[in-house]
Short mmCIF file of C-alpha atoms and ligand atoms in Angstrom, two decimals:
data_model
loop_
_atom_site.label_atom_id
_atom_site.label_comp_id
_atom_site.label_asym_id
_atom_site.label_seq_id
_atom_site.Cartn_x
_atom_site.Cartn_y
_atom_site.Cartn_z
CA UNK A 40 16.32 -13.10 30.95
CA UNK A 41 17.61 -11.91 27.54
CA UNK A 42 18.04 -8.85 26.64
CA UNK A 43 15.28 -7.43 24.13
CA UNK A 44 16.00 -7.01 20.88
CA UNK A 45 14.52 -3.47 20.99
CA UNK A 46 17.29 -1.95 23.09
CA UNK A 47 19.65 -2.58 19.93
CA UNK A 48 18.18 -0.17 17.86
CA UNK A 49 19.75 2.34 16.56
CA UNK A 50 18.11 5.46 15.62
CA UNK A 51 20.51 7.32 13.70
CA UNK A 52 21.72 4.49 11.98
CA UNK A 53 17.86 3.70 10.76
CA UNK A 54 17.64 7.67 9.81
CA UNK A 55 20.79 7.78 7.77
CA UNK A 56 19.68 4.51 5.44
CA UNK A 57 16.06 6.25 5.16
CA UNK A 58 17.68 9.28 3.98
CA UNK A 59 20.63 7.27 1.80
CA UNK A 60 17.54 5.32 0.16
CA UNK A 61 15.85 8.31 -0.57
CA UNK A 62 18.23 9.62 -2.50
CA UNK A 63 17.55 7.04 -5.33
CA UNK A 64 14.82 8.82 -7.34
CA UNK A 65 15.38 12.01 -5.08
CA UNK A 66 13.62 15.08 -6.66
CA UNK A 67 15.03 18.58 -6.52
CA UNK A 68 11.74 19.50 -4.00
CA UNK A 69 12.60 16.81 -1.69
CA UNK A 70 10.89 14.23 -2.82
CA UNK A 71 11.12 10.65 -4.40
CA UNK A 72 9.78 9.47 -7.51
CA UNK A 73 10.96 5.99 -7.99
CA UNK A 74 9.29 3.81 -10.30
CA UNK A 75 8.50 0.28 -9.55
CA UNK A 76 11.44 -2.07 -11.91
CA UNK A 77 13.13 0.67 -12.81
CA UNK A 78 17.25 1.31 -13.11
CA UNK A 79 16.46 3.62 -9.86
CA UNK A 80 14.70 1.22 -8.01
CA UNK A 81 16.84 -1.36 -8.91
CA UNK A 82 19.88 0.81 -7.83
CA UNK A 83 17.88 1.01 -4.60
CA UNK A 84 17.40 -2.58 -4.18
CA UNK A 85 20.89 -3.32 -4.72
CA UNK A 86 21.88 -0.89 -1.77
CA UNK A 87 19.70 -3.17 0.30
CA UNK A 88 21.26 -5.95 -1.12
CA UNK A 89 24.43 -4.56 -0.43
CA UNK A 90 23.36 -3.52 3.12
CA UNK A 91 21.90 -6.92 3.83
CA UNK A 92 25.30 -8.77 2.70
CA UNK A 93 27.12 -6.81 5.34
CA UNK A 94 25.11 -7.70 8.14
CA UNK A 95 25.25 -11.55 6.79
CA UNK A 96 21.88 -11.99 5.27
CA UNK A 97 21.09 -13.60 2.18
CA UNK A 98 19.48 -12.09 -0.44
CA UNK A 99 16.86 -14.01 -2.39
CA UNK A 100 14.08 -13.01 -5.28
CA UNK A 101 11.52 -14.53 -6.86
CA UNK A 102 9.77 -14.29 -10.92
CA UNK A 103 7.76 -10.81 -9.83
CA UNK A 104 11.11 -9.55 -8.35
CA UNK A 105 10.32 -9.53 -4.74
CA UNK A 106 13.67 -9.08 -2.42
CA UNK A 107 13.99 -11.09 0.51
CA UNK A 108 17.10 -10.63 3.27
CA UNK A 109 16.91 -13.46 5.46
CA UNK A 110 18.32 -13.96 8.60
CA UNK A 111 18.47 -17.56 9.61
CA UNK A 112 17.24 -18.73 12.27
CA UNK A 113 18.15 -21.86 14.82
CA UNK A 114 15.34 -23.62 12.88
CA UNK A 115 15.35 -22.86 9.29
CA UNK A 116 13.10 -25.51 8.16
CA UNK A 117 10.39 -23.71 9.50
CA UNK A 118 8.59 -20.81 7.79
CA UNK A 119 10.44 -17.48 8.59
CA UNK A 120 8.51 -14.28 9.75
CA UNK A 121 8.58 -11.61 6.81
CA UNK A 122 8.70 -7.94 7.74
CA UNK A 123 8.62 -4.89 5.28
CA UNK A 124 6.74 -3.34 3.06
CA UNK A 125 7.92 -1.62 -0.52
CA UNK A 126 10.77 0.28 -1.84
CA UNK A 127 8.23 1.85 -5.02
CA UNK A 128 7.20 5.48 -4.66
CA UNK A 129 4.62 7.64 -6.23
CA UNK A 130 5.92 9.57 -9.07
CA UNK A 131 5.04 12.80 -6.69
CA UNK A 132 6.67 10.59 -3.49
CA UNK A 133 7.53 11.32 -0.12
CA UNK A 134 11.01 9.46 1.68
CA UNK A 135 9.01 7.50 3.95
CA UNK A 136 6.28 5.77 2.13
CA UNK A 137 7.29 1.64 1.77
CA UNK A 138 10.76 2.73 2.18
CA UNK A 139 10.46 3.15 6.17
CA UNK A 140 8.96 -0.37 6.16
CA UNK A 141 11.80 -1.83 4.92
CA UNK A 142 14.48 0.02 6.41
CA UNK A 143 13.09 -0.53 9.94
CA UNK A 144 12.74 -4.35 8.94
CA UNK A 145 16.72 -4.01 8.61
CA UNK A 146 17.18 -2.45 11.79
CA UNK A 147 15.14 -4.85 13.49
CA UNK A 148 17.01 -7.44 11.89
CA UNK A 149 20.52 -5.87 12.84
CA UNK A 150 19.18 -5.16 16.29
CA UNK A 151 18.24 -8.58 16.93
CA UNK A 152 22.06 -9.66 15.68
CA UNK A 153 23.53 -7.41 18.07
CA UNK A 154 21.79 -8.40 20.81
CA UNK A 155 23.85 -11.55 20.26
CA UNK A 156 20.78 -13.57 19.79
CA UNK A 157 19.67 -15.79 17.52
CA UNK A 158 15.82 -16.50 16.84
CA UNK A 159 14.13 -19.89 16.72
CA UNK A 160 12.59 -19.25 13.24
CA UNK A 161 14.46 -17.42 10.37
CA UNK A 162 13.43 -13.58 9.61
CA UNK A 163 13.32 -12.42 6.08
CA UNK A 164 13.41 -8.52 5.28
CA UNK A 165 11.10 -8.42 2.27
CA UNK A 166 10.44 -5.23 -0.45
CA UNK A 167 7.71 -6.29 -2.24
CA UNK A 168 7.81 -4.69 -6.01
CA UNK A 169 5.32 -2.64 -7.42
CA UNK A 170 2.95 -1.88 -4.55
CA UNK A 171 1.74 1.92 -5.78
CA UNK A 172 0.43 0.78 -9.20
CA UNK A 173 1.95 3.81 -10.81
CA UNK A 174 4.01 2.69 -13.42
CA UNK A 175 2.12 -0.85 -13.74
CA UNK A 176 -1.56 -0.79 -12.60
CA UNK A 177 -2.78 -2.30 -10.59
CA UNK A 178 -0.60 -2.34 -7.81
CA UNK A 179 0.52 -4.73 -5.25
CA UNK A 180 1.61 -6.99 -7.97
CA UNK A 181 4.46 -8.40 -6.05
CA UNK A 182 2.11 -9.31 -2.84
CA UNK A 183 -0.35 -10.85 -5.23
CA UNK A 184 2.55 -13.20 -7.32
CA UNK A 185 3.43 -14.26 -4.02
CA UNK A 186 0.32 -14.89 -2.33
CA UNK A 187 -1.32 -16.41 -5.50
CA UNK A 188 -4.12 -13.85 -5.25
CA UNK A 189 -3.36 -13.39 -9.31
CA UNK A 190 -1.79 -15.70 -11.74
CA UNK A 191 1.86 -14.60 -12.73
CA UNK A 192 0.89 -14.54 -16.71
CA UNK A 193 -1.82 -11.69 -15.53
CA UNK A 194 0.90 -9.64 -13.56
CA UNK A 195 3.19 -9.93 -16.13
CA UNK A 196 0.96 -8.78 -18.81
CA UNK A 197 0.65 -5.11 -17.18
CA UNK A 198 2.01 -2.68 -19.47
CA UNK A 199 3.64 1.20 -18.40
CA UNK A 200 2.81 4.36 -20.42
CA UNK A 201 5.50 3.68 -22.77
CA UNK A 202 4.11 0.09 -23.72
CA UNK A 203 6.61 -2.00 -21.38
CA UNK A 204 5.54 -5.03 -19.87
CA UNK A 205 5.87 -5.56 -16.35
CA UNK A 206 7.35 -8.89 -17.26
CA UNK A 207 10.15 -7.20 -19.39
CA UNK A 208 10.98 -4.77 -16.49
CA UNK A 209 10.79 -7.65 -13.92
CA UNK A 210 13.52 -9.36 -16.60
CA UNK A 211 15.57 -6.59 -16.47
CA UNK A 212 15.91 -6.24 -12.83
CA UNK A 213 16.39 -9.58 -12.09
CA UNK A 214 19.59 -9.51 -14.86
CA UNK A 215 21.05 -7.05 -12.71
CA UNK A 216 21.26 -9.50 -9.25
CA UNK A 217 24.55 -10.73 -8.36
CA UNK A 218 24.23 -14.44 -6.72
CA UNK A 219 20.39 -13.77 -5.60
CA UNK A 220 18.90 -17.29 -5.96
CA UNK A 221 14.89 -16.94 -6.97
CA UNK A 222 12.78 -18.66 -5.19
CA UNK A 223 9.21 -20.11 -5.99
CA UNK A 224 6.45 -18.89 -5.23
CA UNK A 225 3.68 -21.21 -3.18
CA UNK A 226 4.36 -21.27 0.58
CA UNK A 227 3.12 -19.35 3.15
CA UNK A 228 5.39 -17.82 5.99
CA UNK A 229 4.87 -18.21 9.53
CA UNK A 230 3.86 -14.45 9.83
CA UNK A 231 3.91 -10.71 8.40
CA UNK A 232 4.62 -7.68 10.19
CA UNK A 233 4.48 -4.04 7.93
CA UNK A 234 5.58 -1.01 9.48
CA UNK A 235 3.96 2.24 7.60
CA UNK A 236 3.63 5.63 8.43
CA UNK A 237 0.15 6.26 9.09
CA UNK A 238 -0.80 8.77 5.87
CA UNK A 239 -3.46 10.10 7.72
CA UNK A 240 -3.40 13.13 10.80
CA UNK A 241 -4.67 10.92 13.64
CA UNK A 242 -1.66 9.26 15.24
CA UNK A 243 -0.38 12.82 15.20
CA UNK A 244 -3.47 14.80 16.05
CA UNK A 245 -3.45 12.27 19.28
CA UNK A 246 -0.09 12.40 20.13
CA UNK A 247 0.27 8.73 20.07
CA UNK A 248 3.11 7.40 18.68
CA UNK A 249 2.47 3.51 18.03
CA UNK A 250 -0.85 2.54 15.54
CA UNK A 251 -2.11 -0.54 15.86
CA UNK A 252 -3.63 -1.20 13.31
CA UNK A 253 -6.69 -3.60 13.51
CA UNK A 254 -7.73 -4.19 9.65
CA UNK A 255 -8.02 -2.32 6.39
CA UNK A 256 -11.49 -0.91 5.22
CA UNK A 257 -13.18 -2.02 2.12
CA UNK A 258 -13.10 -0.51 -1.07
CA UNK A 259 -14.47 -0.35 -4.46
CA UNK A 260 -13.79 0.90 -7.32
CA UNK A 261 -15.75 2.14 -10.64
CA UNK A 262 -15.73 3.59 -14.16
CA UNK A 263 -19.11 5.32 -15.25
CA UNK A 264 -19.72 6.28 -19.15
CA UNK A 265 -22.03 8.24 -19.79
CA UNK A 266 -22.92 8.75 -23.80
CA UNK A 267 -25.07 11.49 -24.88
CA UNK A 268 -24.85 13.31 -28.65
CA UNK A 269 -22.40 16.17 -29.79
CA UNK A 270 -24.67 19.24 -31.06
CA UNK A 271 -24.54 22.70 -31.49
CA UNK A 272 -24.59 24.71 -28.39
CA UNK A 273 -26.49 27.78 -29.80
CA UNK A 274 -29.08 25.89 -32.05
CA UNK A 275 -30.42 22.76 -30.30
CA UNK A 276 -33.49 23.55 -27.73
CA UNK A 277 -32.77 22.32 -24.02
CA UNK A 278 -35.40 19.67 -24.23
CA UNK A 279 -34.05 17.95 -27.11
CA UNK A 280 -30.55 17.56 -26.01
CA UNK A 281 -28.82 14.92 -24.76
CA UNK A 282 -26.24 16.21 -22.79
CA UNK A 283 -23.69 13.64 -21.20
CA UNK A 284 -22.08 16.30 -19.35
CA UNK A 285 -25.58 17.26 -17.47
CA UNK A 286 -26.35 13.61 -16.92
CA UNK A 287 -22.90 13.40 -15.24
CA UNK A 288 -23.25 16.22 -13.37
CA UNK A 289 -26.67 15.26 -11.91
CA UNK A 290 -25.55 11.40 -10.90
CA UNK A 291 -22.68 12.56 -9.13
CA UNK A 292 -24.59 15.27 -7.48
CA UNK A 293 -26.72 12.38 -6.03
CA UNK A 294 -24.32 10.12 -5.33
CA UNK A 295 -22.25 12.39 -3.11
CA UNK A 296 -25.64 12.55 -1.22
CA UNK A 297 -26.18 9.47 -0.33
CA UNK A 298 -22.45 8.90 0.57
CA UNK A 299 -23.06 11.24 3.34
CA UNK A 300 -24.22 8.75 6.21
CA UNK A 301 -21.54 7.57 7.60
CA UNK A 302 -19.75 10.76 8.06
CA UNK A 303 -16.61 8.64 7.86
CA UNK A 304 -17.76 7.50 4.20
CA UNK A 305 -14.85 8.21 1.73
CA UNK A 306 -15.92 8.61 -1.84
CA UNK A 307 -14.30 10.71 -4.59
CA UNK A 308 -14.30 11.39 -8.48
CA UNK A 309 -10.99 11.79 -8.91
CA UNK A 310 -10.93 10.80 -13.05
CA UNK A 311 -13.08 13.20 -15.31
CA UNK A 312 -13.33 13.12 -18.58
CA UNK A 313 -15.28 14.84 -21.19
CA UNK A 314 -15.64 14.84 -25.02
CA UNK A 315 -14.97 16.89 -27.00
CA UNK A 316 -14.79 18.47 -24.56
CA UNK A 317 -15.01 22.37 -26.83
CA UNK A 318 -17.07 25.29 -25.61
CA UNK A 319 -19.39 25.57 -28.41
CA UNK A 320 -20.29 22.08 -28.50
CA UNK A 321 -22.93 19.86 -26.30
CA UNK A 322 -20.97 16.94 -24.62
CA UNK A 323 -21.50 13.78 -26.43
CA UNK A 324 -19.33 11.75 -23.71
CA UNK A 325 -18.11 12.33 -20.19
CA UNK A 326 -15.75 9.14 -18.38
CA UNK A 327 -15.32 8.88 -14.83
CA UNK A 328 -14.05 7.51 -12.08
CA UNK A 329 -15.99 6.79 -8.45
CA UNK A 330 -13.59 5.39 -5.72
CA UNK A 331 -15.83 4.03 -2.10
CA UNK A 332 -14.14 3.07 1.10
CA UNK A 333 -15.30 2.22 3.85
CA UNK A 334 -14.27 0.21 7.32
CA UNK A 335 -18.02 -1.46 7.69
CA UNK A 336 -18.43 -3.85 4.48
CA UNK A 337 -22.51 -3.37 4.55
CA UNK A 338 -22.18 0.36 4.58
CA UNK A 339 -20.03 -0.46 1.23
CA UNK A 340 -22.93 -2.72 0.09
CA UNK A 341 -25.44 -0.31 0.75
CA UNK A 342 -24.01 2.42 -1.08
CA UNK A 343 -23.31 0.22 -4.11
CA UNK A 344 -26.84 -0.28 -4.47
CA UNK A 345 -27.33 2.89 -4.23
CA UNK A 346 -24.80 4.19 -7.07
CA UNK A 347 -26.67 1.03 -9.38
CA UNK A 348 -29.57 2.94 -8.57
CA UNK A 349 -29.02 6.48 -9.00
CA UNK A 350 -26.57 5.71 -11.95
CA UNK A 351 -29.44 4.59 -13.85
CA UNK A 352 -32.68 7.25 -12.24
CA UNK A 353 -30.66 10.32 -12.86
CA UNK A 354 -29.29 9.43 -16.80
CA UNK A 355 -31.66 11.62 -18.19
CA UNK A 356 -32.24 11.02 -22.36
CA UNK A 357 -28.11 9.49 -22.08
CA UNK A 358 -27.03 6.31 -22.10
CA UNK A 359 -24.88 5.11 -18.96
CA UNK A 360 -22.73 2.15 -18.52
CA UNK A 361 -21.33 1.36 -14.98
CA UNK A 362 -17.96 -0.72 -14.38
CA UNK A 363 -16.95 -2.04 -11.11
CA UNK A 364 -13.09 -2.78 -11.72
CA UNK A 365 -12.10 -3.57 -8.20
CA UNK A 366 -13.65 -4.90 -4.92
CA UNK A 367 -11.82 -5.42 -2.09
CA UNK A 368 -13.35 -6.42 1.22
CA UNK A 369 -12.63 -4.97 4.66
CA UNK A 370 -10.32 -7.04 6.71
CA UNK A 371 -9.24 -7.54 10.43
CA UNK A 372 -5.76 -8.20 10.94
CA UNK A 373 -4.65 -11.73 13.23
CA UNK A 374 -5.76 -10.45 17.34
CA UNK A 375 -2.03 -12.34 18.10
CA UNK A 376 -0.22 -10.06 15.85
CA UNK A 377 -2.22 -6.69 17.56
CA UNK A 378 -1.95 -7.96 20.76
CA UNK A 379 1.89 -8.56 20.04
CA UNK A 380 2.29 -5.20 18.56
CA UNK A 381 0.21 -3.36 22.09
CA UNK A 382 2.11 -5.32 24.09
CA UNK A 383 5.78 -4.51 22.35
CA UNK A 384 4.56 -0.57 22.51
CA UNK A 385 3.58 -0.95 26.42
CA UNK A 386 6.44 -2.54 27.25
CA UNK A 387 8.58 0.47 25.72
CA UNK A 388 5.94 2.96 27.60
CA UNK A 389 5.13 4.21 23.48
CA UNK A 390 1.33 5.43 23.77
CA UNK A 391 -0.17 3.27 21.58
CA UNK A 392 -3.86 3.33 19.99
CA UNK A 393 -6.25 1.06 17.93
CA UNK A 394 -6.38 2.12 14.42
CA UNK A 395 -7.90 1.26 10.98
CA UNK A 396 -6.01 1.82 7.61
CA UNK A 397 -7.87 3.35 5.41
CA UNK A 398 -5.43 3.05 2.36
CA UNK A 399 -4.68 -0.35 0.63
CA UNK A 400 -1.12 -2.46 1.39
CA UNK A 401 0.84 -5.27 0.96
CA UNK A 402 -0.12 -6.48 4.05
CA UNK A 403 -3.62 -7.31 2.62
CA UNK A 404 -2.44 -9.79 0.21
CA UNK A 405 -0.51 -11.49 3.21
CA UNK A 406 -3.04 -11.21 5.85
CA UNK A 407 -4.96 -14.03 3.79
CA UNK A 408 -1.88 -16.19 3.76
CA UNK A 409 -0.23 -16.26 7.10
CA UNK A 410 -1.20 -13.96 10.78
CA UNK A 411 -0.81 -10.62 9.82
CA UNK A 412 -0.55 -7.09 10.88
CA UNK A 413 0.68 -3.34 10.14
CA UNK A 414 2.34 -0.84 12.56
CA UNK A 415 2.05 2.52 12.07
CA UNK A 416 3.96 5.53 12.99
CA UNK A 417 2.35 8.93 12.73
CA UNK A 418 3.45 11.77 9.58
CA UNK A 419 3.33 15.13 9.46
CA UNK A 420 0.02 16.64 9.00
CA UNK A 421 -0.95 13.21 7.61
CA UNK A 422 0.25 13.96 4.55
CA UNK A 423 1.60 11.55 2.00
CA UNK A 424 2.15 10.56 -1.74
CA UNK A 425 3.73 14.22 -1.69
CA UNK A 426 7.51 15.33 -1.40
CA UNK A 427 6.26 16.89 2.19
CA UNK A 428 5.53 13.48 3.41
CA UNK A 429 7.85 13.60 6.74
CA UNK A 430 8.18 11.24 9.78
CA UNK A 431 10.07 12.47 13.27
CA UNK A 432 12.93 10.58 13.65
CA UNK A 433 12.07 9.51 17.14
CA UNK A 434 8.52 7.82 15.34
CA UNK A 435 10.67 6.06 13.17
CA UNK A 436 12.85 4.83 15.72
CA UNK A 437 9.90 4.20 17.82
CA UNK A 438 8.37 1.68 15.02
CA UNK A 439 11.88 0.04 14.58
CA UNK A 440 11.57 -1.32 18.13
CA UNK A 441 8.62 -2.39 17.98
CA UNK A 442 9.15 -3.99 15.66
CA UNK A 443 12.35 -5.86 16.69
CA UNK A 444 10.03 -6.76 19.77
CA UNK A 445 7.36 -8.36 17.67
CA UNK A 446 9.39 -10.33 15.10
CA UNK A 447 11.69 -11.80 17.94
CA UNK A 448 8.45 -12.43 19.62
CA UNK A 449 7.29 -14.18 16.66
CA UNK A 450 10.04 -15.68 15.28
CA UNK A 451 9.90 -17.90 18.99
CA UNK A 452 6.31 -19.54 17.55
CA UNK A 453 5.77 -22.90 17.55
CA UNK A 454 5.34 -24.99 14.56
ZN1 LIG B 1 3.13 2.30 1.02
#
């Protein structure tokens, strides 16, 4: 019986990289902000390259900049297993975020070497670039070059505050590799396994220290303009205004109550704009944003119809145009991957529960590629995007085996 890979791990080892990473982009609060392509995440992704090397991996990237640290296997003709998740960070960024993905992908990797076994199929570490969408929106740009879920010109073409193309940046970072072939783009690998803190407070509210995690909900996404007509405030009668700001004000009003049922329905305005936006003047235009989620994809529907509806009923004398920019539909993850990831848990005695993710990652992109799935470890208060983001170091630890379990586990697939 050989040993598992699991019993390799080694936690303090996986806690010092986490904190060595996180001190490319550290703020002075704790934090990380780390922009996707730039010189600090490139700095960071040459410490993995760096870290990878020394453990006898070989590094590989690809035209949108993805890092891959492969581990061959017995078998490399065959697919490998990818596990990771991002090295990117928020500009307002926690430690953990993407970067304990990867880091425990290492580990796992460096566990299963010193077990002194070698796995039928390769492993690949992979950082995916530009999964928060900060710098570049949208994000998940690297998981979506990769997958083919949007064409490389399109990805490219994304431009940061300062008018940089993501195709520049990815040019720059790529000039910076030492000996990292690039790959193409257009196969699918035999599996995916991200590890992820949670970012919400159940795992932690439960006490449970293994998530996992059956699917990601559904989500869309919307800009609403409303145009009305600038007046004066203190000569134009009530009745024969057209106030956008009022209009606004009544169709969100509405819309938060029909987003109500479920009580698990997660809908927010988080973008508001108004113009001009001066006290003395009637609001000619007010811009904003209305983000749904939602784990049952006809509870999404329903409430769509709804916003169509109530967008239009509660306008008032205004004009209102409504923009769905993104639609992504709720997915389960591959049953062999959960039952893989309960089973690696179980055998470690690690309480371990079912659990939905209800914000967007990589893993979506792959999960219609290759058998898929996410494990999650819980945070602090759930908090995340947010220098207090914080992870126990037994959690983290905890994941990393798990994770060694699972890709040895998979890595042992059949053709
Ligand atoms: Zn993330």
């Amino acid at each position: 019986m050989p040993h598992r890979p699991s019993g390799f791990v080694d936690d303090k080892r996986l806690w010092d990289r986490l904190m060595m990473l996180a001190q490319f982009g550290a703020r002075e609060d704790g934090g990380v902000d780390r922009p996707a392509l730039s010189p600090t995440e490139s700095d960071a992704r040459a410490q993995l390259v760096a870290w990878g090397r020394a453990l006898g991996l070989h590094p590989f990237s690809d035209a949108m900049a993805n890092l891959f640290l492969r581990l061959e296997g017995r078998r490399p003709e065959l697919p490998p297993v990818l596990i990771g998740s991002h090295i990117d960070s928020q500009p307002t960024g926690g430690k953990f975020d993407g970067a304990f993905g990867v880091l425990a992908g290492l580990e796992a990797v460096e566990a299963i070497i010193a077990s002194g076994q070698r796995p039928d199929r390769s492993i690949e570490v992979v950082a995916w670039t530009n999964e928060e969408g900060s710098r570049f929106a949208p994000g998940m740009a690297g998981s979506e070059a990769f997958t083919g879920a949007k064409p490389l010109e399109i990805l490219h073409a994304a431009k940061d505050a300062a008018g940089c193309s993501a195709g520049a940046a990815v040019a720059e970072v790529l000039a910076k590799d030492v000996d990292v072939p690039q790959r193409a783009f257009g196969w699918a690998p035999a599996a995916f396994v991200e590890p992820h803190i949670e970012q919400g407070p159940i795992l932690e509210k439960r006490n449970i220290t293994i998530g996992v995690v059956t699917g990601i909900q559904g989500t869309r996404r919307y800009r609403v303009r409303v145009s009305g007509e600038a007046a004066h405030a203190g000569t134009t009668l009530r009745r024969d205004r057209r106030d956008a700001l009022m209009a606004a004000v009544r169709i969100i009003h509405a819309i938060d109550r029909v987003a109500r049922e479920p009580d698990d329905v997660m809908l927010t305005v988080g973008l508001f704009e108004v113009k001009p936006n001066a006290p003395s003047v009637i609001p000619e235009e007010v811009y904003f944003s209305i983000d749904l989620r939602h784990t049952d994809d006809a509870v999404v529907d329903r409430i769509d119809a709804e916003i169509r509806r109530l967008v239009e009923a509660e306008k008032g004398p205004c004009a209102v145009e409504l923009r769905q920019i993104a639609h992504a539909p709720s997915l389960t993850f591959s049953d062999e991957v959960r039952s893989l990831v309960a089973r690696a848990a179980d055998d470690l005695s690690l309480p371990s529960m079912d659990i939905y993710s209800a914000a967007g990652h990589d893993a979506r992109q792959l999960h219609y590629v290759c058998p898929t799935g996410m494990i999650f470890v819980p945070c602090r208060g759930g908090i995340s995007h947010n220098p207090a983001e914080w992870a126990e170091p037994a959690h983290v630890a905890a994941g990393a085996r798990v994770l060694a379990d699972v890709a040895w586990a998979l890595a042992a697939r059949g053709d």
